[in-house]
Tab-separated table of N, CA and C and ligand atoms in Angstrom:
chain	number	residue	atom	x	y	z
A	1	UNK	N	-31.588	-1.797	0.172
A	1	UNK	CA	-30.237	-2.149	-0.286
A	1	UNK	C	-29.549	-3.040	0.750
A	2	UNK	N	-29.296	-4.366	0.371
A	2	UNK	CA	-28.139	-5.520	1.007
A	2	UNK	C	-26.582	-5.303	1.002
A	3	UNK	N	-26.286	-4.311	1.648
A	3	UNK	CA	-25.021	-3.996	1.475
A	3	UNK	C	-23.990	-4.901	2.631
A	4	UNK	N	-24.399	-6.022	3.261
A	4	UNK	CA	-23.764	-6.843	4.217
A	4	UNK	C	-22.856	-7.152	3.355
A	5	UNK	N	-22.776	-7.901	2.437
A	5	UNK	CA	-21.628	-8.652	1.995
A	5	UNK	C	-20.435	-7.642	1.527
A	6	UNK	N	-20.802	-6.559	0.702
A	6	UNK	CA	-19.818	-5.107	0.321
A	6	UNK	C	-19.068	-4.530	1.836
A	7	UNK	N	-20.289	-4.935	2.980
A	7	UNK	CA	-18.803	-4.316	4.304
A	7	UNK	C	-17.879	-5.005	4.954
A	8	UNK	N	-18.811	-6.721	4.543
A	8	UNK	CA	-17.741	-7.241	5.076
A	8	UNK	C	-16.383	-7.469	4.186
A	9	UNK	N	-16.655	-7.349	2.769
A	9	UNK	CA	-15.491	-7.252	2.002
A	9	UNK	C	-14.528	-6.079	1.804
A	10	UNK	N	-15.304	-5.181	2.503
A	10	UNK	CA	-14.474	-3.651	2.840
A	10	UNK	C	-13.887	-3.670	3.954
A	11	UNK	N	-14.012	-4.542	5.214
A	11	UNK	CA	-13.874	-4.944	6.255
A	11	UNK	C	-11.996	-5.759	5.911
A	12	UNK	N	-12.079	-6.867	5.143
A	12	UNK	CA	-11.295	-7.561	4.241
A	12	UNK	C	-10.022	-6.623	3.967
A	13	UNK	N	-10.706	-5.528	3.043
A	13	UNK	CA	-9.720	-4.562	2.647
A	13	UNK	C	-9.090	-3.907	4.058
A	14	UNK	N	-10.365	-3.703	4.871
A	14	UNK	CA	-9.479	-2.727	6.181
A	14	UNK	C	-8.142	-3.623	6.219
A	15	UNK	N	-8.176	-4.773	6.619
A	15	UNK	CA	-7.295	-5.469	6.859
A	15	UNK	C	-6.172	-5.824	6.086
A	16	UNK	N	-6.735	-5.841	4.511
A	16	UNK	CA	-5.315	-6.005	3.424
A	16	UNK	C	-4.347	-4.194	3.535
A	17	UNK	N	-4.895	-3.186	4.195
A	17	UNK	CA	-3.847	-2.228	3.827
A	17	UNK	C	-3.523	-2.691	5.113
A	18	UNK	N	-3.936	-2.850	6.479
A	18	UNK	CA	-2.861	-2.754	7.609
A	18	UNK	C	-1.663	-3.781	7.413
A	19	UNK	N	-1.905	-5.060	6.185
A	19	UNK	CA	-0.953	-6.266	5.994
A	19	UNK	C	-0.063	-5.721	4.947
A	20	UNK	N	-0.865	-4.362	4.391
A	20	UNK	CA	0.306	-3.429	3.467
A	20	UNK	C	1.238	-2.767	4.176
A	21	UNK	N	1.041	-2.220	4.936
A	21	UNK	CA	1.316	-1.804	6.166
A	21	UNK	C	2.985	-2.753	6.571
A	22	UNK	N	2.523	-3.549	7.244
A	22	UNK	CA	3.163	-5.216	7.516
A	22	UNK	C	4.405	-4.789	6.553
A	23	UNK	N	4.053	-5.181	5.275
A	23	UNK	CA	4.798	-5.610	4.514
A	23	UNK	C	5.890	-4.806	4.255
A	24	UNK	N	5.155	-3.128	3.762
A	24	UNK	CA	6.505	-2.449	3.911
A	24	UNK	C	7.736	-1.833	4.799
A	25	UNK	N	6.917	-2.187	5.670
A	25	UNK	CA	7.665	-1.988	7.467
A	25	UNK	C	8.837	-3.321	7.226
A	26	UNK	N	8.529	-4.498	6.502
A	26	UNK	CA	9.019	-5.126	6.571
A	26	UNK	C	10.419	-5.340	5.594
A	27	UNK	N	9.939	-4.287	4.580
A	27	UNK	CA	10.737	-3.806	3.544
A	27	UNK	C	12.129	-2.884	4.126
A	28	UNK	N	11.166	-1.785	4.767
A	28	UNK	CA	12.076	-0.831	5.720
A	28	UNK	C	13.501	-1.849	6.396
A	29	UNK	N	12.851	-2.145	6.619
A	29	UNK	CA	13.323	-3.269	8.063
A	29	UNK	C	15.135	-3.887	7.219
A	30	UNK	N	14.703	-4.362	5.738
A	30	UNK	CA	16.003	-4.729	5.324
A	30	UNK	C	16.455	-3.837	4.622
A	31	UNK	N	15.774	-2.627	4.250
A	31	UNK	CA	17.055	-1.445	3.982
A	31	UNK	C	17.572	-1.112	5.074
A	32	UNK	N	17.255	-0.506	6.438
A	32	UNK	CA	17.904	-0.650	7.434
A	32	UNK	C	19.031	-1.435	7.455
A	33	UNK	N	19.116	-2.717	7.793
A	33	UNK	CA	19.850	-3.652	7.618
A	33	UNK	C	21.249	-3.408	6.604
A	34	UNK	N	20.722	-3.494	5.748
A	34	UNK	CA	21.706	-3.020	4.854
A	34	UNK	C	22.109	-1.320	4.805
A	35	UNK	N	22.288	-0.942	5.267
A	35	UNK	CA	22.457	0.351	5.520
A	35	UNK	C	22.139	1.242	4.679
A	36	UNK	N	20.654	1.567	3.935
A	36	UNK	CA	20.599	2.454	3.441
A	36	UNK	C	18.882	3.093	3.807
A	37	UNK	N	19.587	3.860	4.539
A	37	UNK	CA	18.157	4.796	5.688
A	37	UNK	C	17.587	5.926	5.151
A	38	UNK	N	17.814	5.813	3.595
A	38	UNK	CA	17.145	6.605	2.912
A	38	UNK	C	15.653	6.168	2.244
A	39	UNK	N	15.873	4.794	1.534
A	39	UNK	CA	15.239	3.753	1.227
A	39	UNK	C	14.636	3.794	2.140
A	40	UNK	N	14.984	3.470	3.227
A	40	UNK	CA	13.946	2.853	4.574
A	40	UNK	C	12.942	3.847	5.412
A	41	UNK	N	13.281	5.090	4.698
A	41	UNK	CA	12.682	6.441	5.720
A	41	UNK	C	11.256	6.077	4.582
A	42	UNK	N	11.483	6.107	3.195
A	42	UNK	CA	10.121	6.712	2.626
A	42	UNK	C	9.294	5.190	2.562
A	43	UNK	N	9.966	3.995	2.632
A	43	UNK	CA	8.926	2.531	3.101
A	43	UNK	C	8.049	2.973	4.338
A	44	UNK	N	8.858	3.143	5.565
A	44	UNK	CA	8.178	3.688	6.474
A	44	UNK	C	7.189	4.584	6.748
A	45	UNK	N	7.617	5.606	5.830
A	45	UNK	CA	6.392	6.602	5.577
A	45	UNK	C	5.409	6.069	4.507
A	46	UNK	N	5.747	4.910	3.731
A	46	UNK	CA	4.353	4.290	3.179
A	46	UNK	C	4.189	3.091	4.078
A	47	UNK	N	4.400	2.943	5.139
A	47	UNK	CA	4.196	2.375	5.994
A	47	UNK	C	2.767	2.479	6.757
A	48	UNK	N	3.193	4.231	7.044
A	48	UNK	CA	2.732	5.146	7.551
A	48	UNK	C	1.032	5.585	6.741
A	49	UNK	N	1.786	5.461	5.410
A	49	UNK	CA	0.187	5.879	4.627
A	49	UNK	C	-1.128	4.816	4.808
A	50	UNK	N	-0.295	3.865	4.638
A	50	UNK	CA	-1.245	2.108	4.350
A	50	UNK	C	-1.896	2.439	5.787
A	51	UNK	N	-1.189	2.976	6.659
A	51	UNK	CA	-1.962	2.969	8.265
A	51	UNK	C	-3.263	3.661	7.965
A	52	UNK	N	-3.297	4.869	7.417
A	52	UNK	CA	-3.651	5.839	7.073
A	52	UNK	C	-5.020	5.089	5.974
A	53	UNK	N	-4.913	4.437	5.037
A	53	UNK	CA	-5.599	3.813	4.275
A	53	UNK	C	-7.040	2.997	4.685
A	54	UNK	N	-6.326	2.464	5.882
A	54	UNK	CA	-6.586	1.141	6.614
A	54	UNK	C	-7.469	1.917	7.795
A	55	UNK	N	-7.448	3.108	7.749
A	55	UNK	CA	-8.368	3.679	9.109
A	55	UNK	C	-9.538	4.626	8.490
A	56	UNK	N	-8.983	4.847	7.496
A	56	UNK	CA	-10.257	5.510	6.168
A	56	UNK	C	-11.099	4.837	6.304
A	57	UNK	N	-11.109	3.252	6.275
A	57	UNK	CA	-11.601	2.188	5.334
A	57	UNK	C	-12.483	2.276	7.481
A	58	UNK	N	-11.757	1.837	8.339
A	58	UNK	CA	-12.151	1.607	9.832
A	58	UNK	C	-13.458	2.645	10.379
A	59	UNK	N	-12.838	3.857	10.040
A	59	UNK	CA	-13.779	5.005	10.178
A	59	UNK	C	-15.360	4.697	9.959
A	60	UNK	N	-14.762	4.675	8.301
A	60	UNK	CA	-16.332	4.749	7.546
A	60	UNK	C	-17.356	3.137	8.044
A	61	UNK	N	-16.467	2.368	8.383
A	61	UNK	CA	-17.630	1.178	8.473
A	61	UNK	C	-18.439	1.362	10.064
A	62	UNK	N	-17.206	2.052	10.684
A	62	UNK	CA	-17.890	2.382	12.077
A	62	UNK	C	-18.963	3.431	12.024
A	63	UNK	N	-19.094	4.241	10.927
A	63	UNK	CA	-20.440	5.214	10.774
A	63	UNK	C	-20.981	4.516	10.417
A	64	UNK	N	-20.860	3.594	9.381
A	64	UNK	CA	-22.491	3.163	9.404
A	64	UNK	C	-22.678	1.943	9.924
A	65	UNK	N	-22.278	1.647	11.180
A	65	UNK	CA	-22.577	0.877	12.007
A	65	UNK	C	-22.347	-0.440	11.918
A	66	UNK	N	-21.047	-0.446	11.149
A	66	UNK	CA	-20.521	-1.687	11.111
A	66	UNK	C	-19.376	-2.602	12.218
A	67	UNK	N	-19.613	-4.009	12.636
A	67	UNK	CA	-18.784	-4.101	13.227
A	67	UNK	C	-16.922	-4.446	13.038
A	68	UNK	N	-16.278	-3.707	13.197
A	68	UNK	CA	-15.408	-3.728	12.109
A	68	UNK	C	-14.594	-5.222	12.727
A	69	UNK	N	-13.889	-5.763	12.233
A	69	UNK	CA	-12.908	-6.799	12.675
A	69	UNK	C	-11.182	-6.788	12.247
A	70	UNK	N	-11.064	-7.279	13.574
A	70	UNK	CA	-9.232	-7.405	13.043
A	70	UNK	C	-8.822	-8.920	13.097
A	71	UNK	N	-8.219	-9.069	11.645
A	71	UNK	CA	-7.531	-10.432	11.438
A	71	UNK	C	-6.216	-10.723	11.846
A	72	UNK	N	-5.785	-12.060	12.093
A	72	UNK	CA	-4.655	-12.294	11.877
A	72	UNK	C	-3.681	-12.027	10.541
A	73	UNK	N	-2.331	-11.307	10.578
A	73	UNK	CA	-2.061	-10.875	9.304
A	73	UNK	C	-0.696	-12.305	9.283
A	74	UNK	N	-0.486	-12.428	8.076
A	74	UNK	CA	0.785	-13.347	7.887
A	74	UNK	C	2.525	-12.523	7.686
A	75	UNK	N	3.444	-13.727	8.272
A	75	UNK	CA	4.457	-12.799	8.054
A	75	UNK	C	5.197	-12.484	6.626
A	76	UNK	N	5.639	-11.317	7.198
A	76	UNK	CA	5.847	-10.757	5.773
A	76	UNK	C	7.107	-11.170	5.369
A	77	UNK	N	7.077	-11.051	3.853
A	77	UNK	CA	8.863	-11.725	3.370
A	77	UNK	C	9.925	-10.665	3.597
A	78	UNK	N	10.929	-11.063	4.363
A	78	UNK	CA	12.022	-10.410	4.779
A	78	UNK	C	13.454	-10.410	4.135
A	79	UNK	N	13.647	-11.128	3.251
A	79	UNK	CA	14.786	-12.197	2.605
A	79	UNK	C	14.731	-11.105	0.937
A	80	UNK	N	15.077	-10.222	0.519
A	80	UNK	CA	15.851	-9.733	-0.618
A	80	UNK	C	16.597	-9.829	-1.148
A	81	UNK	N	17.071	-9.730	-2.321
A	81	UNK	CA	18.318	-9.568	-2.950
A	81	UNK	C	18.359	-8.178	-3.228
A	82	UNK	N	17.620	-7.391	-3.563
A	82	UNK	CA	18.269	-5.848	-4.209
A	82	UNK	C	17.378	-4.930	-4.008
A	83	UNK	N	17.885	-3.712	-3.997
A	83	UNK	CA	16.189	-2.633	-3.814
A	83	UNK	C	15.705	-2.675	-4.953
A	84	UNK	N	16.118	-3.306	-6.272
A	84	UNK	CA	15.248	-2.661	-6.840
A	84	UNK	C	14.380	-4.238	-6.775
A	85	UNK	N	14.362	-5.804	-6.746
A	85	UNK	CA	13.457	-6.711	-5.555
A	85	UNK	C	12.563	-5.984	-5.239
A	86	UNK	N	13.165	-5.343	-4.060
A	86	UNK	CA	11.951	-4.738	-3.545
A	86	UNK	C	10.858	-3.847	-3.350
A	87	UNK	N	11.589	-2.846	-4.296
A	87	UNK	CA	10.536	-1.677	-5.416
A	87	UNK	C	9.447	-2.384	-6.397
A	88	UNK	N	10.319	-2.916	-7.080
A	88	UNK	CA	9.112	-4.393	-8.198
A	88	UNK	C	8.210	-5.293	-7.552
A	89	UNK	N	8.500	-5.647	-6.356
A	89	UNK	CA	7.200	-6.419	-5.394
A	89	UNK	C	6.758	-5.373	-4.786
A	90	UNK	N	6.796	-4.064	-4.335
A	90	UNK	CA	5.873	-2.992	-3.750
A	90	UNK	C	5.049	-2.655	-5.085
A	91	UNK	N	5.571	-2.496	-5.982
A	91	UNK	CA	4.423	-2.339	-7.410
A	91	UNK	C	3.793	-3.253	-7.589
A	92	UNK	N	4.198	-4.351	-7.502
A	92	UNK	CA	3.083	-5.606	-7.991
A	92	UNK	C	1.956	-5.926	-6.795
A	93	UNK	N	2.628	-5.726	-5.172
A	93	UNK	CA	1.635	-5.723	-4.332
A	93	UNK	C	0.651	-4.048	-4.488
A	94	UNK	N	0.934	-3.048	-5.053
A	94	UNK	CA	0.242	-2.253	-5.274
A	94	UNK	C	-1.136	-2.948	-6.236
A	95	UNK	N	-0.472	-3.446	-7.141
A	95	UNK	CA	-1.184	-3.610	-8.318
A	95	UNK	C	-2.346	-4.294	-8.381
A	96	UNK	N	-1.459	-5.562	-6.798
A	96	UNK	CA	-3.144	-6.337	-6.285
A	96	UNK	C	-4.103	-5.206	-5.766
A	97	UNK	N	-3.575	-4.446	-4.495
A	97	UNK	CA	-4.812	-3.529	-4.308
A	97	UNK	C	-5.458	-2.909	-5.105
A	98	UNK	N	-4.945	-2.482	-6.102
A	98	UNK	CA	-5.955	-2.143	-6.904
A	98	UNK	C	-6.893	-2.788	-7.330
A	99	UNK	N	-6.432	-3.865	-8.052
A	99	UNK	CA	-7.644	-4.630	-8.683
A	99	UNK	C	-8.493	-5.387	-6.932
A	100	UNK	N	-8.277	-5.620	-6.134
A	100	UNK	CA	-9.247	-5.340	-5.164
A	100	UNK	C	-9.867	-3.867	-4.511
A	101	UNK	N	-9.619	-2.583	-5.095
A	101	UNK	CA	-10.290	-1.915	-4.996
A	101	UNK	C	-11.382	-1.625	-6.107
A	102	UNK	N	-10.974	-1.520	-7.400
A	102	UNK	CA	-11.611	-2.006	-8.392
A	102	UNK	C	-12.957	-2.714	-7.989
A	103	UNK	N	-12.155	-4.416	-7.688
A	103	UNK	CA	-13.644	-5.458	-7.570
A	103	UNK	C	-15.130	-4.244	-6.280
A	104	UNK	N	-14.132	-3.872	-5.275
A	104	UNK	CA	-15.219	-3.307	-4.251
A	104	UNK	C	-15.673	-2.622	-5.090
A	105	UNK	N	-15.076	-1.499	-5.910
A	105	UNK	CA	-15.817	-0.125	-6.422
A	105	UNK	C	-17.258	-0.901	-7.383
A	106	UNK	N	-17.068	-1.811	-8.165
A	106	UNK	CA	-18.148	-2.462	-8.826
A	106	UNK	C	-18.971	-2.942	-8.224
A	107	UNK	N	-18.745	-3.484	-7.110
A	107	UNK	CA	-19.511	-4.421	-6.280
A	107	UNK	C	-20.898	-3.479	-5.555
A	108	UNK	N	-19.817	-2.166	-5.310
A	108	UNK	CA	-20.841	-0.836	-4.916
A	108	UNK	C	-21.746	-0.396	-5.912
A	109	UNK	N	-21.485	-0.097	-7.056
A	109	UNK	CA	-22.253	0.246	-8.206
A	109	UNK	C	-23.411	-0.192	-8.754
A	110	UNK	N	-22.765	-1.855	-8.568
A	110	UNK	CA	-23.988	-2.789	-8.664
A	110	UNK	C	-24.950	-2.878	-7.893
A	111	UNK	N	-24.928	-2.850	-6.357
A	111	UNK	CA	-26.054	-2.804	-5.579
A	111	UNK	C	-26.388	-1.915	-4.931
A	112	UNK	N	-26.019	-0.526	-5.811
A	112	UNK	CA	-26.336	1.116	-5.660
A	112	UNK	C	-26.146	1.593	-4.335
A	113	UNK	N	-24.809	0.900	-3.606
A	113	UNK	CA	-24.100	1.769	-2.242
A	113	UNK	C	-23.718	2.795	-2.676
A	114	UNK	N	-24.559	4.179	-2.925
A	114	UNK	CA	-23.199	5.335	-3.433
A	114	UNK	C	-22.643	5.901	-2.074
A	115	UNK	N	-22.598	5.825	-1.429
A	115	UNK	CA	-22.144	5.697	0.221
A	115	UNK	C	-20.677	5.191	-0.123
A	116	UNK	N	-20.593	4.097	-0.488
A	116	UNK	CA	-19.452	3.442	-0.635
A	116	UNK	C	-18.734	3.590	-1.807
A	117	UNK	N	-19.301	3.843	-2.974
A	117	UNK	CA	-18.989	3.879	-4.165
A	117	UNK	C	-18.221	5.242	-3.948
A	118	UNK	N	-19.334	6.283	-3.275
A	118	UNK	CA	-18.010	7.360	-3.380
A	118	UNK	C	-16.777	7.517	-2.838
A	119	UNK	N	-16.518	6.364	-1.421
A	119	UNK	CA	-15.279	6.294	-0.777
A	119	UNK	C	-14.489	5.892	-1.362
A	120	UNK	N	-14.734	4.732	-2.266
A	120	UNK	CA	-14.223	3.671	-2.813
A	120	UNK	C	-13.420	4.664	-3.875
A	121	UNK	N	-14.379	5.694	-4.555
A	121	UNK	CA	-13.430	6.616	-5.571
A	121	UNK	C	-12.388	7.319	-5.005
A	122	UNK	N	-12.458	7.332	-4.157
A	122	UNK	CA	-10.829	7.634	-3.279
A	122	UNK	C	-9.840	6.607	-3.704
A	123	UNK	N	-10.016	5.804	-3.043
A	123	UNK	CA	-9.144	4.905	-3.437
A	123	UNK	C	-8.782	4.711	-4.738
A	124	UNK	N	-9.384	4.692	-6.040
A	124	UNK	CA	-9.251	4.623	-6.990
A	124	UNK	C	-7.965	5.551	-7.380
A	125	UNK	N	-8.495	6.926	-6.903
A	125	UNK	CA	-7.529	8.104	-7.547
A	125	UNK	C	-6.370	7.675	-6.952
A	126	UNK	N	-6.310	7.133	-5.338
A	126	UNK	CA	-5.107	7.153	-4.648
A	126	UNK	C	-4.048	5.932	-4.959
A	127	UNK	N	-5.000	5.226	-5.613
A	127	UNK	CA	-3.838	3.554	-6.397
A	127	UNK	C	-3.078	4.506	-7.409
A	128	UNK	N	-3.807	5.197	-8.493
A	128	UNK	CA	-3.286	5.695	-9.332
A	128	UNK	C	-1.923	6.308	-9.008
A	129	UNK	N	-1.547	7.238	-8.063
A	129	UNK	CA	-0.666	8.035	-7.326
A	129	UNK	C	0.783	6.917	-6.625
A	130	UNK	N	-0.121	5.726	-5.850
A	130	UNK	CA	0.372	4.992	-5.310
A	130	UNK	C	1.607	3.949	-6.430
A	131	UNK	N	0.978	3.656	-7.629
A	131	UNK	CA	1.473	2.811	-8.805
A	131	UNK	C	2.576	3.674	-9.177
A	132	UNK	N	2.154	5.036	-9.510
A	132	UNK	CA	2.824	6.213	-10.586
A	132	UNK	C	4.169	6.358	-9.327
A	133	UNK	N	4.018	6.225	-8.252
A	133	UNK	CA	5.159	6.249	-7.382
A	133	UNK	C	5.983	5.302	-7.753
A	134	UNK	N	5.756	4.079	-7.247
A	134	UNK	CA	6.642	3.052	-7.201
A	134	UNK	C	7.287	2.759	-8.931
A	135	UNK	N	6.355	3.025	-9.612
A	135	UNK	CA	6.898	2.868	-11.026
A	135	UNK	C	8.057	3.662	-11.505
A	136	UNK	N	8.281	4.893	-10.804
A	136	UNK	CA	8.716	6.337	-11.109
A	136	UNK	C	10.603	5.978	-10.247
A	137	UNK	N	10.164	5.167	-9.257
A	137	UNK	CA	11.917	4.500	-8.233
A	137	UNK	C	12.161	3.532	-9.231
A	138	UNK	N	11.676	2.736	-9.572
A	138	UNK	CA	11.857	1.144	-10.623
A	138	UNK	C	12.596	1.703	-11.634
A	139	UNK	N	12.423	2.640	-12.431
A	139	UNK	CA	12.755	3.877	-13.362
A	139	UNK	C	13.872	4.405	-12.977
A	140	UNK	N	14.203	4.782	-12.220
A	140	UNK	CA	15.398	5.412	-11.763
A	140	UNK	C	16.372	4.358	-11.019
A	141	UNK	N	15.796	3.428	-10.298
A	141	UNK	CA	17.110	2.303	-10.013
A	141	UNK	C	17.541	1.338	-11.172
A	142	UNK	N	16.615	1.217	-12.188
A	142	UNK	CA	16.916	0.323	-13.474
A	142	UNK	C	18.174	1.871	-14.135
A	143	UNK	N	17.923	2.638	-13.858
A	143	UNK	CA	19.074	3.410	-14.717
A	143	UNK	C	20.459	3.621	-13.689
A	144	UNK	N	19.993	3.504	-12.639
A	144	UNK	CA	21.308	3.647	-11.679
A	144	UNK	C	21.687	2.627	-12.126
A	145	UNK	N	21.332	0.971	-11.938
A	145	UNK	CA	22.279	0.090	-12.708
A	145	UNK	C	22.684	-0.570	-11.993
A	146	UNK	N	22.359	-0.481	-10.565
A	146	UNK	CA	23.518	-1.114	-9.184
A	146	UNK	C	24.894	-0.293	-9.107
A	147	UNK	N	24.672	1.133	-10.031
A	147	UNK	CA	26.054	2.155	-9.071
A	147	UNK	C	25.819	2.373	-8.103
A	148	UNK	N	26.996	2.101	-7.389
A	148	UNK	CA	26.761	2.707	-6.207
A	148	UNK	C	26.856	3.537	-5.883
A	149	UNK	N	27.289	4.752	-6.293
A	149	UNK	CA	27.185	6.015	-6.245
A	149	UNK	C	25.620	6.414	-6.436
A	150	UNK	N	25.254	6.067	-7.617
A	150	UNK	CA	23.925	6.447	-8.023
A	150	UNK	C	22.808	6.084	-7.017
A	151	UNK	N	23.410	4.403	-6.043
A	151	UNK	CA	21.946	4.621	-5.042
A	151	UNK	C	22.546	5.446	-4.029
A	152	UNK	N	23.735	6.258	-3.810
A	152	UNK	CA	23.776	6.962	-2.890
A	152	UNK	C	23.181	7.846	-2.870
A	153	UNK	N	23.418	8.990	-3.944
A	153	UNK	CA	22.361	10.032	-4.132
A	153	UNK	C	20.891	9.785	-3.950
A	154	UNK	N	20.425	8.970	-5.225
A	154	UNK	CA	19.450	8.526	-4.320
A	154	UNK	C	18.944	8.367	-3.360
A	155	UNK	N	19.366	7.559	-2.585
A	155	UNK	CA	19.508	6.850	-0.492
A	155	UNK	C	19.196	8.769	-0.228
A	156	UNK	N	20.130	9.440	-0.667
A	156	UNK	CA	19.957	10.724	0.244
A	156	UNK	C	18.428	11.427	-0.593
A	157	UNK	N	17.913	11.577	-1.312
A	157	UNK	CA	16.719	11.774	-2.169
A	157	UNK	C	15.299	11.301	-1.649
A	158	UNK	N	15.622	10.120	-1.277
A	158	UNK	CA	14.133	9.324	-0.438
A	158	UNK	C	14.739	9.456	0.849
A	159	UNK	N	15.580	10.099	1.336
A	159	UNK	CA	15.718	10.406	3.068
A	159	UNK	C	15.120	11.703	2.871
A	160	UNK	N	14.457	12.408	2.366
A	160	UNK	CA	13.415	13.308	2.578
A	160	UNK	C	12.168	13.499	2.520
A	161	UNK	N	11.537	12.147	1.997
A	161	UNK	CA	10.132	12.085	2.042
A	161	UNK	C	9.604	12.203	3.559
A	162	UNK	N	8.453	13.081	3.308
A	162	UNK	CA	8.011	13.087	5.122
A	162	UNK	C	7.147	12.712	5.335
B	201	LIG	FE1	-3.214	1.394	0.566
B	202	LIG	FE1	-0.475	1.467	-1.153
């Protein structure tokens, strides 16, 4: 089994969650700003996960003896208009990882890595979770409406994710 090209494209991925990573830190960064540190606690803590994602992915290539690499990441967009902006681009950048976890999970199947194929089903279940999140705030700030009351409660609601 030629599984070079599947690590270095898992290699790829190590690197697209730490730029997930990036991005929502970068998200955090302008709820901060705008003062709402409720918003910004649970970015951070998916900040925190993508780290988490991104060392799954580091781990496993270092068992099987891969050399792993770190890229240059690009900067991330900082410039919003509204949380809910920036809830709808955390879903749609979800939505890419998926379909690049997807392409890996096939890519494994096809040239019978079940090594990888079964990691890869991690990921699968965990987009699912990851989507059903962000879809579930989009949902609830499209009904808040831009009250401001309503993202207050809120703001205090996602200041408890840990
Ligand atoms: Fe991730
Ligand atoms: Fe994610």
């Amino acid at each position: 089994m030629d599984n070079k090209k599947l690590l270095d494209n898992m290699n790829e991925q190590y690197n697209f969650e730490l730029e997930s990573a990036y991005i929502y830190k970068a998200m955090a960064h302008w709820c901060e700003i705008n003062d709402w540190n409720g918003y910004a606690n649970f970015l951070y803590k998916q900040e925190e996960e993508e780290i988490e994602h991104a060392d799954k992915f580091k781990d496993y290539l270092l068992e099987v003896g891969y050399d792993v690499k770190l890229k240059a990441i690009g900067e991330p967009k900082s410039d919003y208009k509204d949380l809910e902006e920036i809830f709808k681009a955390a879903l749609e950048h979800e939505k890419v990882v998926t379909s690049r976890i997807r392409k890996l999970f096939d890519e494994a199947r096809e040239i019978g890595d079940y090594a990888s194929e079964d990691l890869l089903s991690w990921y699968i279940t965990e987009q699912v979770e990851e989507e059903a999140s962000f879809e579930a705030i989009i949902t609830r700030l499209e009904r808040i409406d831009g009250s401001i009351s309503g993202l207050y409660i809120f703001d205090g609601e996602m200041a408890q994710r840990q």
